[in-house]
Amino acid sequence: MALIVQKFGGSSVADPAGLRRVAKRIAQTSKAGNKVVVVVSAMGDTTDNLLDLAHNVTDNPPARELDILLTAGERISMALLAMAVNDEGVVARAFTGQQAGLHTDARYGNASITGIVPERIFRTVQDGAVAIIAGFQGVNDTNDVTTLGRGGSDTTAVAFAAALGADVCEIYTDVDGVLSADPRIVPAASQRRELSYEETLELAAHGAKVLHLRAVEFARKFNVALHVRSSFSENEGTWIVEETAKQGGYEDAVVVGVAHDRNQGKISVTGVPNLPGSAAKIFSCVAEADCNIDMIVQNTALTRVGLSNISFTVPRDQVDLAVAALRANQTEFGFEDIAVTSEIGILSIVGAGMRSHSGVSSKLFKTLGDNGVNVDMISTSEIRISVVVDPNVLDAAARAVHTAFGLDASEEAIVYGGTGR
C-alpha cells in the first residue's frame, strides 16, 4: 500500500467530461489499495476569467479581495471532483487550503508556504477516503486566504507530499511528461524519461511550463519523487529525482532541453559611476521593489572614463516597478538615464552533461549565427546557457537549436489540450 499525492491541472479538469475522466483515475488508484490525496487546479481558464472580471470592475483590485476571488476557482473544481469520485464508488472529501492546514505568509498574490498541519487530511486517508484539496491557496496568520501565485497548485501538491511522507507525487498535465521543448513551439520535442532536480529547476526557471519552479525547489529540499505524466493517457511519464540513471542513447545527451521565455523585459541603466558600491545600490533598490532579477550584464564605457552601463532582465509585469524605484533614486545613485526594452526573447539550453563536455557554447552560437539570430545578452550556470534575442525570431531559434543538439523526436509530440500546465 502506497500513499500517493496526485495533482491535476486546469486542462485536465476543464469540463464535466474531464472531471469524470480524472475521477475514474483517482478511483482506480484508490481501489488498487493506495491511500490517495488529490490537489486540483481551477477548471480550464477559470482563473484568467476571474482576473478579467476583477479588472472589469476596477483598475486596481485590492490584493486581499483579489485573493478571495481567485481561490473560488479551485473551490469549485475540488467540490465537483469530490462529487465525481463519490459517484465512482469511492468516498471523497473536499478541503480548501485553509481546511487542509496550509499556512502562508501575508504576501497576497504570491504567498510562500510557512507550514502545513495536515491533521484532517491524514485522518481522511486513514479512514480510507480520498482527500481532495484546493490547490494554489492557503491561509495567513490573520486567518485571511492567500494565493501562491500562478502554478501554485504544483507547489501545494509537493508540499503535502512532503508533509505526509508520500511515496510519490504525480503531477498530471496535458502532455506525456517533461519534453525537451515546448511542443507548441517545437513540434519535434521528445520526452525525457528521467531528469534531475537540478536540470528541472533550470528548465522551470527559464520558461518551461510543465512544472512550477517553487514546486521543484520543494521537491528537491524534501527529496519528494515527482512523476510528471498525462491525465489523458496511461503512458509512463517523466521521473524527477535526485540523480538520473542514464543508460545510453538519448539519455546521454549533453543538452536535455531547450526553454524559451517571452515574459521578461530588459532594463539598461546608463552612465553609472564606475565606483565600488554603485551596482549594489542599483540592485538593492530593485530588490526592495520586490522585483526578481535574472540576467545581468555590465559594460565599462571605453570612451567615457569612470562610467559604465548595467543591463538586467526582470519579469515583464515588474518592469514598471523597477524603473519607478530607480527613477526615485536617480539623483542619489548618480546615473544618467534608463532605457527599457519591454519585449525580449530568452532562449536557454540545459543539461548536466555540460559540466564535462566541451564545445556546447560553440555549437549554440554557431547555430544561432547560421540562422541569422543576433545575441543581445548572455548568462550561464554550470548546466545552462541563456541568451537574449529578438522575440520575433525566438521560435525559429528554439527549433534550430533543438535540432542542432540532436533532441528532435522522430514523431511530433502529442498535446492533449490546454496550455501545458
C-alpha positions as a LaTeX table, in Angstrom:
\begin{tabular}{lrrr}
\hline
Residue & $x$ (\AA) & $y$ (\AA) & $z$ (\AA) \\
\hline
Met1 & 0.00 & 0.00 & 0.00 \\
Ala2 & 1.39 & 3.39 & $-1.01$ \\
Leu3 & 0.48 & 6.96 & $-0.14$ \\
Ile4 & 0.14 & 8.81 & $-3.43$ \\
Val5 & $-0.42$ & 12.53 & $-3.98$ \\
Gln6 & $-1.95$ & 13.33 & $-7.37$ \\
Lys7 & $-2.17$ & 16.83 & $-8.80$ \\
Phe8 & $-4.44$ & 17.63 & $-11.74$ \\
Gly9 & $-4.08$ & 20.86 & $-13.71$ \\
Gly10 & $-6.78$ & 23.03 & $-15.18$ \\
Ser11 & $-6.67$ & 21.43 & $-18.63$ \\
Ser12 & $-7.29$ & 18.01 & $-17.06$ \\
Val13 & $-10.48$ & 19.17 & $-15.32$ \\
Ala14 & $-11.59$ & 21.76 & $-17.88$ \\
Asp15 & $-15.14$ & 20.43 & $-18.26$ \\
Pro16 & $-17.50$ & 17.79 & $-16.80$ \\
Ala17 & $-16.09$ & 15.11 & $-19.10$ \\
Gly18 & $-12.59$ & 15.89 & $-17.85$ \\
Leu19 & $-13.72$ & 15.79 & $-14.25$ \\
Arg20 & $-15.29$ & 12.37 & $-14.78$ \\
Arg21 & $-12.17$ & 11.07 & $-16.54$ \\
Val22 & $-9.95$ & 12.27 & $-13.69$ \\
Ala23 & $-12.36$ & 10.84 & $-11.11$ \\
Lys24 & $-12.07$ & 7.39 & $-12.71$ \\
Arg25 & $-8.25$ & 7.54 & $-12.47$ \\
Ile26 & $-8.42$ & 8.59 & $-8.83$ \\
Ala27 & $-10.90$ & 5.84 & $-8.04$ \\
Gln28 & $-8.73$ & 3.23 & $-9.78$ \\
Thr29 & $-5.72$ & 4.32 & $-7.74$ \\
Ser30 & $-7.73$ & 4.08 & $-4.51$ \\
Lys31 & $-9.32$ & 0.72 & $-5.37$ \\
Ala32 & $-5.82$ & $-0.68$ & $-6.01$ \\
Gly33 & $-5.24$ & $-0.34$ & $-2.27$ \\
Asn34 & $-3.47$ & 3.02 & $-2.13$ \\
Lys35 & $-4.09$ & 5.98 & 0.13 \\
Val36 & $-4.79$ & 8.94 & $-2.16$ \\
Val37 & $-4.54$ & 12.69 & $-1.68$ \\
Val38 & $-5.51$ & 14.87 & $-4.64$ \\
Val39 & $-4.67$ & 18.52 & $-5.34$ \\
Val40 & $-6.69$ & 20.18 & $-8.07$ \\
Ser41 & $-6.42$ & 23.43 & $-10.03$ \\
Ala42 & $-9.26$ & 25.61 & $-11.23$ \\
Met43 & $-11.15$ & 24.38 & $-14.28$ \\
Gly44 & $-9.71$ & 25.45 & $-17.64$ \\
Asp45 & $-9.39$ & 29.24 & $-17.91$ \\
Thr46 & $-11.36$ & 29.99 & $-14.74$ \\
Thr47 & $-8.55$ & 31.91 & $-13.04$ \\
Asp48 & $-7.99$ & 34.11 & $-16.10$ \\
Asn49 & $-11.73$ & 34.73 & $-16.35$ \\
Leu50 & $-11.89$ & 35.75 & $-12.70$ \\
Leu51 & $-8.95$ & 38.13 & $-13.21$ \\
Asp52 & $-10.68$ & 39.67 & $-16.22$ \\
Leu53 & $-13.86$ & 40.05 & $-14.18$ \\
Ala54 & $-11.99$ & 41.83 & $-11.39$ \\
His55 & $-10.33$ & 44.25 & $-13.80$ \\
Asn56 & $-13.67$ & 44.97 & $-15.46$ \\
Val57 & $-14.91$ & 46.12 & $-12.06$ \\
Thr58 & $-11.85$ & 48.15 & $-11.07$ \\
Asp59 & $-8.45$ & 49.06 & $-12.50$ \\
Asn60 & $-6.80$ & 48.38 & $-9.15$ \\
Pro61 & $-8.41$ & 45.48 & $-7.24$ \\
Pro62 & $-7.19$ & 45.26 & $-3.61$ \\
Ala63 & $-4.80$ & 42.33 & $-3.22$ \\
Arg64 & $-6.67$ & 40.80 & $-0.28$ \\
Glu65 & $-10.02$ & 40.80 & $-2.07$ \\
Leu66 & $-8.43$ & 39.56 & $-5.30$ \\
Asp67 & $-7.06$ & 36.52 & $-3.48$ \\
Ile68 & $-10.51$ & 35.80 & $-2.03$ \\
Leu69 & $-11.93$ & 35.95 & $-5.55$ \\
Leu70 & $-9.26$ & 33.80 & $-7.20$ \\
Thr71 & $-9.48$ & 30.98 & $-4.65$ \\
Ala72 & $-13.07$ & 30.42 & $-5.79$ \\
Gly73 & $-11.86$ & 28.64 & $-8.94$ \\
Glu74 & $-10.15$ & 25.81 & $-7.08$ \\
Arg75 & $-13.02$ & 25.53 & $-4.61$ \\
Ile76 & $-15.40$ & 24.89 & $-7.47$ \\
Ser77 & $-13.22$ & 22.21 & $-9.04$ \\
Met78 & $-12.44$ & 20.44 & $-5.73$ \\
Ala79 & $-16.14$ & 20.17 & $-4.87$ \\
Leu80 & $-17.15$ & 18.93 & $-8.31$ \\
Leu81 & $-14.27$ & 16.44 & $-8.42$ \\
Ala82 & $-15.21$ & 15.07 & $-4.99$ \\
Met83 & $-18.75$ & 14.54 & $-6.25$ \\
Ala84 & $-17.44$ & 12.71 & $-9.32$ \\
Val85 & $-15.15$ & 10.45 & $-7.26$ \\
Asn86 & $-18.00$ & 9.58 & $-4.91$ \\
Asp87 & $-20.02$ & 8.67 & $-7.99$ \\
Glu88 & $-17.29$ & 6.12 & $-8.80$ \\
Gly89 & $-17.97$ & 4.31 & $-5.54$ \\
Val90 & $-15.05$ & 5.80 & $-3.59$ \\
Val91 & $-15.62$ & 8.13 & $-0.64$ \\
Ala92 & $-14.01$ & 11.52 & $-1.27$ \\
Arg93 & $-13.97$ & 14.66 & 0.85 \\
Ala94 & $-13.08$ & 18.14 & $-0.40$ \\
Phe95 & $-10.98$ & 20.65 & 1.56 \\
Thr96 & $-9.99$ & 24.25 & 0.95 \\
Gly97 & $-6.34$ & 25.12 & 1.52 \\
Gln98 & $-7.32$ & 26.60 & 4.87 \\
Gln99 & $-9.23$ & 23.46 & 5.91 \\
Ala100 & $-6.33$ & 21.29 & 4.78 \\
Gly101 & $-3.93$ & 23.16 & 7.08 \\
Leu102 & $-1.72$ & 25.03 & 4.60 \\
His103 & $-0.28$ & 28.17 & 6.23 \\
Thr104 & 1.45 & 31.02 & 4.40 \\
Asp105 & 2.96 & 34.43 & 4.95 \\
Ala106 & 0.88 & 37.54 & 4.31 \\
Arg107 & 2.07 & 38.28 & 0.77 \\
Tyr108 & $-1.19$ & 38.31 & $-1.18$ \\
Gly109 & $-0.97$ & 37.04 & $-4.75$ \\
Asn110 & 2.37 & 35.28 & $-4.32$ \\
Ala111 & 2.45 & 33.90 & $-0.79$ \\
Ser112 & 5.09 & 31.48 & 0.47 \\
Ile113 & 4.25 & 28.39 & 2.49 \\
Thr114 & 5.31 & 28.71 & 6.13 \\
Gly115 & 3.99 & 25.38 & 7.35 \\
Ile116 & 1.44 & 22.60 & 6.92 \\
Val117 & $-0.66$ & 20.98 & 9.64 \\
Pro118 & $-2.26$ & 18.11 & 7.65 \\
Glu119 & $-4.21$ & 16.51 & 10.50 \\
Arg120 & $-7.58$ & 16.49 & 8.71 \\
Ile121 & $-6.01$ & 15.15 & 5.53 \\
Phe122 & $-4.17$ & 12.42 & 7.41 \\
Arg123 & $-7.35$ & 11.35 & 9.24 \\
Thr124 & $-9.28$ & 11.30 & 5.97 \\
Val125 & $-6.90$ & 8.91 & 4.22 \\
Gln126 & $-6.58$ & 6.79 & 7.37 \\
Asp127 & $-10.37$ & 6.38 & 7.21 \\
Gly128 & $-10.00$ & 5.04 & 3.67 \\
Ala129 & $-11.38$ & 8.12 & 1.90 \\
Val130 & $-9.75$ & 10.25 & $-0.78$ \\
Ala131 & $-8.82$ & 13.78 & 0.32 \\
Ile132 & $-9.25$ & 16.39 & $-2.41$ \\
Ile133 & $-7.50$ & 19.71 & $-1.71$ \\
Ala134 & $-7.98$ & 23.02 & $-3.49$ \\
Gly135 & $-4.57$ & 23.97 & $-4.86$ \\
Phe136 & $-2.93$ & 27.37 & $-5.10$ \\
Gln137 & $-4.25$ & 28.65 & $-1.74$ \\
Gly138 & $-3.65$ & 28.79 & 1.97 \\
Val139 & $-4.30$ & 31.00 & 4.99 \\
Asn140 & $-2.09$ & 33.53 & 6.76 \\
Asp141 & $-1.67$ & 34.37 & 10.46 \\
Thr142 & $-4.64$ & 36.75 & 10.39 \\
Asn143 & $-6.88$ & 33.97 & 9.01 \\
Asp144 & $-7.13$ & 35.59 & 5.56 \\
Val145 & $-6.94$ & 33.41 & 2.47 \\
Thr146 & $-3.88$ & 33.82 & 0.28 \\
Thr147 & $-2.77$ & 32.51 & $-3.10$ \\
Leu148 & 0.63 & 31.06 & $-4.02$ \\
Gly149 & 0.99 & 32.63 & $-7.46$ \\
Arg150 & 0.26 & 31.15 & $-10.88$ \\
Gly151 & 1.16 & 27.48 & $-10.99$ \\
Gly152 & 0.92 & 27.30 & $-7.21$ \\
Ser153 & $-1.13$ & 24.08 & $-7.28$ \\
Asp154 & 2.07 & 22.22 & $-8.17$ \\
Thr155 & 3.66 & 23.65 & $-5.04$ \\
Thr156 & 0.61 & 22.73 & $-2.96$ \\
Ala157 & 0.87 & 19.12 & $-4.12$ \\
Val158 & 4.59 & 18.75 & $-3.46$ \\
Ala159 & 4.27 & 20.44 & $-0.07$ \\
Phe160 & 1.57 & 17.99 & 1.05 \\
Ala161 & 3.58 & 15.08 & $-0.35$ \\
Ala162 & 6.49 & 16.19 & 1.82 \\
Ala163 & 4.33 & 16.80 & 4.91 \\
Leu164 & 2.57 & 13.44 & 4.63 \\
Gly165 & 5.69 & 11.44 & 3.68 \\
Ala166 & 4.11 & 10.33 & 0.40 \\
Asp167 & 5.76 & 7.65 & $-1.69$ \\
Val168 & 5.33 & 9.69 & $-4.88$ \\
Cys169 & 3.79 & 12.93 & $-6.08$ \\
Glu170 & 2.17 & 12.54 & $-9.50$ \\
Ile171 & 1.79 & 15.76 & $-11.49$ \\
Tyr172 & $-0.83$ & 15.26 & $-14.20$ \\
Thr173 & $-0.86$ & 17.59 & $-17.18$ \\
Asp174 & $-1.80$ & 17.61 & $-20.88$ \\
Val175 & 1.45 & 16.16 & $-22.26$ \\
Asp176 & 3.00 & 12.77 & $-21.57$ \\
Gly177 & 5.82 & 14.10 & $-19.41$ \\
Val178 & 8.58 & 16.70 & $-19.42$ \\
Leu179 & 9.57 & 17.30 & $-23.02$ \\
Ser180 & 12.81 & 18.62 & $-24.47$ \\
Ala181 & 10.99 & 21.82 & $-25.53$ \\
Asp182 & 7.53 & 23.31 & $-25.66$ \\
Pro183 & 5.75 & 21.14 & $-28.27$ \\
Arg184 & 3.63 & 24.10 & $-29.33$ \\
Ile185 & 6.85 & 25.81 & $-30.48$ \\
Val186 & 8.97 & 22.77 & $-31.31$ \\
Pro187 & 6.67 & 20.03 & $-32.66$ \\
Ala188 & 9.56 & 17.54 & $-32.69$ \\
Ala189 & 10.07 & 17.85 & $-28.94$ \\
Ser190 & 10.97 & 14.50 & $-27.37$ \\
Gln191 & 10.04 & 13.12 & $-23.97$ \\
Arg192 & 12.53 & 12.77 & $-21.16$ \\
Arg193 & 12.25 & 9.56 & $-19.13$ \\
Glu194 & 14.28 & 10.95 & $-16.23$ \\
Leu195 & 15.55 & 14.36 & $-15.17$ \\
Ser196 & 17.46 & 15.51 & $-12.12$ \\
Tyr197 & 16.03 & 18.13 & $-9.77$ \\
Glu198 & 18.86 & 20.41 & $-10.86$ \\
Glu199 & 18.06 & 20.17 & $-14.57$ \\
Thr200 & 14.34 & 20.56 & $-13.92$ \\
Leu201 & 14.94 & 23.65 & $-11.79$ \\
Glu202 & 16.88 & 25.31 & $-14.58$ \\
Leu203 & 14.22 & 24.45 & $-17.16$ \\
Ala204 & 11.38 & 25.66 & $-14.94$ \\
Ala205 & 13.22 & 28.88 & $-14.08$ \\
His206 & 13.74 & 29.74 & $-17.75$ \\
Gly207 & 10.36 & 29.25 & $-19.32$ \\
Ala208 & 9.44 & 25.54 & $-19.33$ \\
Lys209 & 5.77 & 25.42 & $-18.29$ \\
Val210 & 5.13 & 21.85 & $-17.16$ \\
Leu211 & 6.34 & 22.31 & $-13.57$ \\
His212 & 6.22 & 25.29 & $-11.22$ \\
Leu213 & 9.67 & 26.44 & $-10.07$ \\
Arg214 & 8.82 & 26.53 & $-6.38$ \\
Ala215 & 7.36 & 23.02 & $-6.59$ \\
Val216 & 10.66 & 21.66 & $-7.87$ \\
Glu217 & 12.53 & 23.55 & $-5.15$ \\
Phe218 & 10.24 & 21.95 & $-2.54$ \\
Ala219 & 10.72 & 18.50 & $-4.06$ \\
Arg220 & 14.49 & 18.87 & $-4.05$ \\
Lys221 & 14.60 & 20.16 & $-0.47$ \\
Phe222 & 12.46 & 17.32 & 0.90 \\
Asn223 & 13.51 & 14.64 & $-1.62$ \\
Val224 & 10.00 & 14.10 & $-2.99$ \\
Ala225 & 9.92 & 11.83 & $-6.04$ \\
Leu226 & 7.94 & 13.52 & $-8.83$ \\
His227 & 6.25 & 11.68 & $-11.69$ \\
Val228 & 5.04 & 14.03 & $-14.43$ \\
Arg229 & 2.51 & 12.38 & $-16.71$ \\
Ser230 & $-0.64$ & 12.95 & $-18.73$ \\
Ser231 & $-4.15$ & 12.62 & $-17.37$ \\
Phe232 & $-5.29$ & 11.93 & $-20.94$ \\
Ser233 & $-3.28$ & 8.70 & $-21.40$ \\
Glu234 & $-1.85$ & 5.76 & $-19.46$ \\
Asn235 & 1.68 & 6.36 & $-20.78$ \\
Glu236 & 4.67 & 6.35 & $-18.47$ \\
Gly237 & 5.77 & 9.93 & $-17.82$ \\
Thr238 & 8.96 & 11.61 & $-16.62$ \\
Trp239 & 10.53 & 10.92 & $-13.23$ \\
Ile240 & 12.20 & 13.84 & $-11.44$ \\
Val241 & 14.76 & 12.51 & $-8.98$ \\
Glu242 & 17.97 & 13.50 & $-7.19$ \\
Glu243 & 20.27 & 11.71 & $-9.63$ \\
Thr244 & 19.38 & 10.26 & $-13.01$ \\
Ala245 & 20.46 & 6.77 & $-14.07$ \\
Lys246 & 21.48 & 7.44 & $-17.66$ \\
Gln247 & 21.50 & 4.34 & $-19.80$ \\
Gly248 & 22.82 & 5.26 & $-23.22$ \\
Gly249 & 21.32 & 6.76 & $-26.34$ \\
Tyr250 & 19.22 & 9.85 & $-25.89$ \\
Glu251 & 19.66 & 9.80 & $-22.12$ \\
Asp252 & 23.35 & 10.57 & $-22.69$ \\
Ala253 & 22.53 & 13.85 & $-24.42$ \\
Val254 & 24.69 & 16.71 & $-23.16$ \\
Val255 & 21.73 & 19.07 & $-23.51$ \\
Val256 & 18.41 & 17.71 & $-22.21$ \\
Gly257 & 16.12 & 20.61 & $-23.02$ \\
Val258 & 15.58 & 23.95 & $-24.74$ \\
Ala259 & 13.45 & 26.50 & $-22.87$ \\
His260 & 12.11 & 29.84 & $-24.04$ \\
Asp261 & 10.66 & 32.82 & $-22.22$ \\
Arg262 & 8.70 & 35.78 & $-23.59$ \\
Asn263 & 7.68 & 37.20 & $-20.22$ \\
Gln264 & 10.80 & 39.21 & $-19.44$ \\
Gly265 & 11.80 & 42.80 & $-20.08$ \\
Lys266 & 15.25 & 44.40 & $-20.19$ \\
Ile267 & 16.27 & 47.48 & $-18.21$ \\
Ser268 & 19.52 & 49.30 & $-19.01$ \\
Val269 & 20.84 & 51.84 & $-16.51$ \\
Thr270 & 23.27 & 54.07 & $-18.39$ \\
Gly271 & 26.04 & 56.35 & $-17.18$ \\
Val272 & 26.50 & 54.62 & $-13.84$ \\
Pro273 & 29.50 & 55.89 & $-11.83$ \\
Asn274 & 32.13 & 53.17 & $-12.07$ \\
Leu275 & 32.77 & 53.11 & $-8.33$ \\
Pro276 & 32.62 & 50.41 & $-5.63$ \\
Gly277 & 29.07 & 50.03 & $-4.38$ \\
Ser278 & 27.29 & 51.54 & $-7.40$ \\
Ala279 & 25.94 & 48.20 & $-8.60$ \\
Ala280 & 24.97 & 47.27 & $-5.05$ \\
Lys281 & 22.83 & 50.39 & $-4.76$ \\
Ile282 & 21.02 & 49.65 & $-8.01$ \\
Phe283 & 20.28 & 46.02 & $-7.25$ \\
Ser284 & 19.33 & 46.68 & $-3.64$ \\
Cys285 & 16.84 & 49.26 & $-4.88$ \\
Val286 & 15.32 & 46.78 & $-7.35$ \\
Ala287 & 15.17 & 44.09 & $-4.68$ \\
Glu288 & 13.38 & 46.42 & $-2.26$ \\
Ala289 & 10.78 & 46.98 & $-5.00$ \\
Asp290 & 10.19 & 43.19 & $-4.85$ \\
Cys291 & 11.43 & 42.58 & $-8.41$ \\
Asn292 & 13.24 & 39.39 & $-9.44$ \\
Ile293 & 16.40 & 39.88 & $-11.48$ \\
Asp294 & 17.56 & 37.15 & $-13.85$ \\
Met295 & 20.33 & 38.09 & $-16.31$ \\
Ile296 & 22.88 & 40.86 & $-15.66$ \\
Val297 & 25.50 & 42.45 & $-17.95$ \\
Gln298 & 27.78 & 45.36 & $-17.04$ \\
Asn299 & 29.82 & 47.19 & $-19.67$ \\
Thr300 & 32.50 & 49.73 & $-18.85$ \\
Ala301 & 32.43 & 52.61 & $-21.34$ \\
Leu302 & 35.77 & 52.85 & $-23.15$ \\
Thr303 & 35.22 & 56.42 & $-24.37$ \\
Arg304 & 33.70 & 57.77 & $-21.16$ \\
Val305 & 36.10 & 57.32 & $-18.29$ \\
Gly306 & 34.53 & 56.49 & $-14.97$ \\
Leu307 & 31.13 & 55.43 & $-16.27$ \\
Ser308 & 29.52 & 52.08 & $-17.04$ \\
Asn309 & 26.18 & 50.70 & $-18.24$ \\
Ile310 & 24.31 & 47.98 & $-16.36$ \\
Ser311 & 21.61 & 45.92 & $-18.09$ \\
Phe312 & 19.40 & 43.30 & $-16.45$ \\
Thr313 & 16.17 & 41.41 & $-17.05$ \\
Val314 & 13.09 & 41.20 & $-14.84$ \\
Pro315 & 9.61 & 39.72 & $-15.37$ \\
Arg316 & 7.65 & 41.97 & $-17.72$ \\
Asp317 & 5.00 & 42.77 & $-15.13$ \\
Gln318 & 7.74 & 44.05 & $-12.79$ \\
Val319 & 9.48 & 46.38 & $-15.26$ \\
Asp320 & 7.47 & 49.48 & $-14.29$ \\
Leu321 & 8.04 & 48.82 & $-10.58$ \\
Ala322 & 11.80 & 48.52 & $-11.06$ \\
Val323 & 12.03 & 51.62 & $-13.24$ \\
Ala324 & 9.96 & 53.70 & $-10.81$ \\
Ala325 & 12.16 & 52.65 & $-7.89$ \\
Leu326 & 15.33 & 53.53 & $-9.77$ \\
Arg327 & 13.96 & 56.86 & $-11.00$ \\
Ala328 & 13.12 & 57.80 & $-7.43$ \\
Asn329 & 16.79 & 57.35 & $-6.50$ \\
Gln330 & 18.43 & 58.66 & $-9.69$ \\
Thr331 & 19.96 & 61.76 & $-8.09$ \\
Glu332 & 21.39 & 59.79 & $-5.17$ \\
Phe333 & 22.77 & 56.99 & $-7.34$ \\
Gly334 & 24.17 & 59.40 & $-9.93$ \\
Phe335 & 23.33 & 57.51 & $-13.12$ \\
Glu336 & 22.34 & 59.33 & $-16.31$ \\
Asp337 & 19.31 & 57.53 & $-17.72$ \\
Ile338 & 17.26 & 54.34 & $-18.02$ \\
Ala339 & 16.39 & 52.53 & $-21.26$ \\
Val340 & 13.67 & 49.88 & $-21.34$ \\
Thr341 & 13.01 & 47.08 & $-23.81$ \\
Ser342 & 9.64 & 45.73 & $-22.74$ \\
Glu343 & 9.61 & 42.72 & $-25.10$ \\
Ile344 & 12.57 & 40.38 & $-25.33$ \\
Gly345 & 13.05 & 36.69 & $-26.00$ \\
Ile346 & 15.21 & 34.46 & $-23.81$ \\
Leu347 & 16.44 & 31.13 & $-25.14$ \\
Ser348 & 18.09 & 28.65 & $-22.77$ \\
Ile349 & 19.73 & 25.26 & $-23.16$ \\
Val350 & 20.04 & 23.00 & $-20.10$ \\
Gly351 & 21.91 & 19.79 & $-19.34$ \\
Ala352 & 24.04 & 18.41 & $-16.51$ \\
Gly353 & 26.35 & 16.93 & $-19.16$ \\
Met354 & 27.53 & 20.44 & $-20.00$ \\
Arg355 & 29.84 & 20.26 & $-16.99$ \\
Ser356 & 32.04 & 17.64 & $-18.60$ \\
His357 & 31.64 & 18.25 & $-22.34$ \\
Ser358 & 33.36 & 20.95 & $-24.34$ \\
Gly359 & 32.01 & 22.64 & $-27.44$ \\
Val360 & 28.47 & 23.30 & $-26.19$ \\
Ser361 & 28.82 & 27.10 & $-26.35$ \\
Ser362 & 30.46 & 26.89 & $-29.75$ \\
Lys363 & 27.62 & 24.81 & $-31.19$ \\
Leu364 & 24.95 & 27.07 & $-29.69$ \\
Phe365 & 26.37 & 30.32 & $-31.02$ \\
Lys366 & 27.25 & 28.84 & $-34.42$ \\
Thr367 & 23.67 & 27.60 & $-34.78$ \\
Leu368 & 22.27 & 30.99 & $-33.84$ \\
Gly369 & 24.67 & 32.76 & $-36.21$ \\
Asp370 & 23.92 & 30.41 & $-39.10$ \\
Asn371 & 20.22 & 31.23 & $-38.62$ \\
Gly372 & 20.74 & 34.98 & $-38.53$ \\
Val373 & 19.93 & 35.32 & $-34.81$ \\
Asn374 & 21.73 & 38.15 & $-33.03$ \\
Val375 & 22.53 & 37.74 & $-29.32$ \\
Asp376 & 21.98 & 40.73 & $-27.02$ \\
Met377 & 22.89 & 39.29 & $-23.59$ \\
Ile378 & 24.40 & 36.05 & $-22.31$ \\
Ser379 & 24.06 & 34.34 & $-18.92$ \\
Thr380 & 25.43 & 30.97 & $-17.81$ \\
Ser381 & 25.45 & 28.49 & $-14.95$ \\
Glu382 & 27.25 & 25.17 & $-14.68$ \\
Ile383 & 24.46 & 23.43 & $-16.58$ \\
Arg384 & 22.75 & 26.25 & $-18.52$ \\
Ile385 & 23.41 & 28.87 & $-21.17$ \\
Ser386 & 20.80 & 31.60 & $-21.73$ \\
Val387 & 20.75 & 34.28 & $-24.41$ \\
Val388 & 18.53 & 37.29 & $-25.04$ \\
Val389 & 17.33 & 37.51 & $-28.64$ \\
Asp390 & 14.73 & 39.35 & $-30.70$ \\
Pro391 & 11.34 & 37.88 & $-29.66$ \\
Asn392 & 10.30 & 37.77 & $-33.33$ \\
Val393 & 12.93 & 35.08 & $-34.05$ \\
Leu394 & 12.67 & 33.22 & $-30.73$ \\
Asp395 & 10.51 & 30.35 & $-32.01$ \\
Ala396 & 12.67 & 29.70 & $-35.08$ \\
Ala397 & 15.80 & 29.90 & $-32.95$ \\
Ala398 & 14.42 & 27.36 & $-30.49$ \\
Arg399 & 13.66 & 24.90 & $-33.29$ \\
Ala400 & 17.10 & 25.34 & $-34.85$ \\
Val401 & 18.94 & 24.86 & $-31.56$ \\
His402 & 16.76 & 21.87 & $-30.65$ \\
Thr403 & 17.72 & 20.19 & $-33.93$ \\
Ala404 & 21.40 & 21.11 & $-33.63$ \\
Phe405 & 21.71 & 19.34 & $-30.27$ \\
Gly406 & 20.05 & 16.16 & $-31.54$ \\
Leu407 & 16.90 & 16.49 & $-29.48$ \\
Asp408 & 14.33 & 16.05 & $-32.27$ \\
Ala409 & 12.00 & 13.06 & $-31.97$ \\
Ser410 & 11.00 & 11.00 & $-34.99$ \\
Glu411 & 7.32 & 11.90 & $-34.46$ \\
Glu412 & 5.54 & 15.03 & $-33.35$ \\
Ala413 & 4.74 & 15.30 & $-29.65$ \\
Ile414 & 1.11 & 14.89 & $-28.62$ \\
Val415 & $-0.55$ & 17.79 & $-26.82$ \\
Tyr416 & $-3.90$ & 16.63 & $-25.48$ \\
Gly417 & $-5.27$ & 20.06 & $-24.65$ \\
Gly418 & $-4.84$ & 23.28 & $-22.72$ \\
Thr419 & $-1.67$ & 25.30 & $-22.34$ \\
Gly420 & 0.74 & 22.82 & $-20.77$ \\
Arg421 & 0.11 & 23.33 & $-17.08$ \\
\hline
\end{tabular}
